[in-house]
Amino acid sequence: MFAFTGFSRVTTISDEVINPEKTIPFAIITSIIISSILYITVALVLLGLKPYYAYSTSSSPLTLAISSLKSRYLDIIISIGGVTATAGVTLTGDTWNLKGSICYGP
């Protein structure tokens, strides 16, 4: 559910969007739908690779599932995806912090 908390950050750029009353709600709803579909798809794939109880003791279930395929290339792709996702969250947080400090002062 962590990804769902970031959707409110879309509103921080509403000053810079043409027709924000229409565009911002559409962007938020569309991104929630896409994220939900991705989450459900990943969960179904993980359950197809291993039984659900195999993930209960793992601190990184996605890595556990992909490593069971014994493919070094998939391990690299998942690692790059994790770094990219972390960078994306950091950049959107920085955008909010920068815009907030400029607009609202220190």
Tab-separated table of C-alpha atoms in Angstrom:
chain	number	residue	atom	x	y	z
A	1	MET	CA	0.000	0.000	0.000
A	2	PHE	CA	3.034	2.276	0.140
A	3	ALA	CA	2.597	3.245	-3.517
A	4	PHE	CA	-0.905	4.530	-2.912
A	5	THR	CA	0.343	7.228	-0.530
A	6	GLY	CA	2.307	8.928	-3.301
A	7	PHE	CA	-0.672	9.752	-5.474
A	8	SER	CA	-1.457	12.881	-3.506
A	9	ARG	CA	1.885	14.277	-4.630
A	10	VAL	CA	0.397	14.700	-8.104
A	11	THR	CA	-1.517	17.664	-6.721
A	12	THR	CA	1.705	19.530	-5.919
A	13	ILE	CA	2.187	20.327	-9.595
A	14	SER	CA	-1.404	21.454	-10.149
A	15	ASP	CA	-0.267	25.070	-10.623
A	16	GLU	CA	1.639	24.051	-13.730
A	17	VAL	CA	-1.066	21.980	-15.452
A	18	ILE	CA	-3.533	23.176	-18.039
A	19	ASN	CA	-7.105	22.673	-16.750
A	20	PRO	CA	-6.138	21.133	-13.380
A	21	GLU	CA	-9.771	20.612	-12.281
A	22	LYS	CA	-10.120	17.976	-14.990
A	23	THR	CA	-6.550	16.739	-15.430
A	24	ILE	CA	-5.499	16.095	-11.810
A	25	PRO	CA	-8.455	13.849	-10.809
A	26	PHE	CA	-8.069	11.922	-14.064
A	27	ALA	CA	-4.335	11.452	-13.424
A	28	ILE	CA	-4.885	10.265	-9.847
A	29	ILE	CA	-7.644	7.804	-10.751
A	30	THR	CA	-5.726	6.478	-13.751
A	31	SER	CA	-2.542	5.962	-11.742
A	32	ILE	CA	-4.447	4.160	-8.959
A	33	ILE	CA	-6.058	1.820	-11.497
A	34	ILE	CA	-2.743	1.069	-13.219
A	35	SER	CA	-0.966	0.489	-9.894
A	36	SER	CA	-3.743	-1.802	-8.669
A	37	ILE	CA	-3.561	-3.878	-11.840
A	38	LEU	CA	0.229	-4.153	-11.507
A	39	TYR	CA	0.027	-5.136	-7.821
A	40	ILE	CA	-2.586	-7.824	-8.516
A	41	THR	CA	-0.619	-9.174	-11.492
A	42	VAL	CA	2.610	-9.413	-9.489
A	43	ALA	CA	0.786	-11.117	-6.615
A	44	LEU	CA	-0.752	-13.697	-8.948
A	45	VAL	CA	2.596	-14.410	-10.594
A	46	LEU	CA	4.265	-14.817	-7.190
A	47	LEU	CA	1.560	-17.232	-6.082
A	48	GLY	CA	2.082	-19.168	-9.291
A	49	LEU	CA	5.799	-19.543	-8.610
A	50	LYS	CA	5.653	-20.640	-4.958
A	51	PRO	CA	2.946	-21.436	-2.398
A	52	TYR	CA	1.799	-18.513	-0.265
A	53	TYR	CA	3.342	-19.850	2.962
A	54	ALA	CA	6.837	-19.799	1.412
A	55	TYR	CA	6.732	-15.993	1.446
A	56	SER	CA	5.715	-15.608	5.096
A	57	THR	CA	9.269	-15.843	6.434
A	58	SER	CA	10.972	-13.895	3.648
A	59	SER	CA	11.961	-10.251	4.033
A	60	SER	CA	12.056	-9.893	0.231
A	61	PRO	CA	9.427	-12.144	-1.350
A	62	LEU	CA	9.914	-10.872	-4.902
A	63	THR	CA	13.601	-11.752	-4.817
A	64	LEU	CA	12.764	-15.159	-3.351
A	65	ALA	CA	10.332	-15.915	-6.161
A	66	ILE	CA	12.618	-14.740	-8.950
A	67	SER	CA	15.640	-16.578	-7.526
A	68	SER	CA	13.635	-19.809	-7.641
A	69	LEU	CA	13.669	-19.492	-11.444
A	70	LYS	CA	17.491	-19.651	-11.391
A	71	SER	CA	17.893	-16.930	-13.988
A	72	ARG	CA	20.698	-14.443	-13.422
A	73	TYR	CA	19.202	-12.053	-15.984
A	74	LEU	CA	15.884	-11.841	-14.148
A	75	ASP	CA	17.743	-11.208	-10.894
A	76	ILE	CA	19.533	-8.281	-12.523
A	77	ILE	CA	16.312	-6.892	-14.023
A	78	ILE	CA	14.499	-7.073	-10.673
A	79	SER	CA	17.446	-5.396	-8.940
A	80	ILE	CA	17.466	-2.567	-11.472
A	81	GLY	CA	13.695	-2.211	-11.051
A	82	GLY	CA	14.092	-1.921	-7.288
A	83	VAL	CA	16.749	0.758	-7.576
A	84	THR	CA	14.662	2.647	-10.146
A	85	ALA	CA	11.558	2.523	-7.946
A	86	THR	CA	13.514	3.765	-4.938
A	87	ALA	CA	14.987	6.594	-7.006
A	88	GLY	CA	11.513	7.528	-8.253
A	89	VAL	CA	10.115	7.753	-4.745
A	90	THR	CA	13.087	9.835	-3.646
A	91	LEU	CA	12.739	12.225	-6.582
A	92	THR	CA	9.011	12.767	-6.057
A	93	GLY	CA	9.666	13.424	-2.382
A	94	ASP	CA	12.338	15.937	-3.291
A	95	THR	CA	9.964	17.617	-5.742
A	96	TRP	CA	7.402	18.071	-2.982
A	97	ASN	CA	10.006	19.341	-0.523
A	98	LEU	CA	11.485	21.790	-3.036
A	99	LYS	CA	8.135	23.120	-4.185
A	100	GLY	CA	6.866	23.366	-0.612
A	101	SER	CA	9.905	25.288	0.551
A	102	ILE	CA	9.754	27.689	-2.393
A	103	CYS	CA	6.001	28.334	-2.168
A	104	TYR	CA	5.530	28.315	1.574
A	105	GLY	CA	8.879	29.577	2.777
A	106	PRO	CA	11.313	27.989	5.219
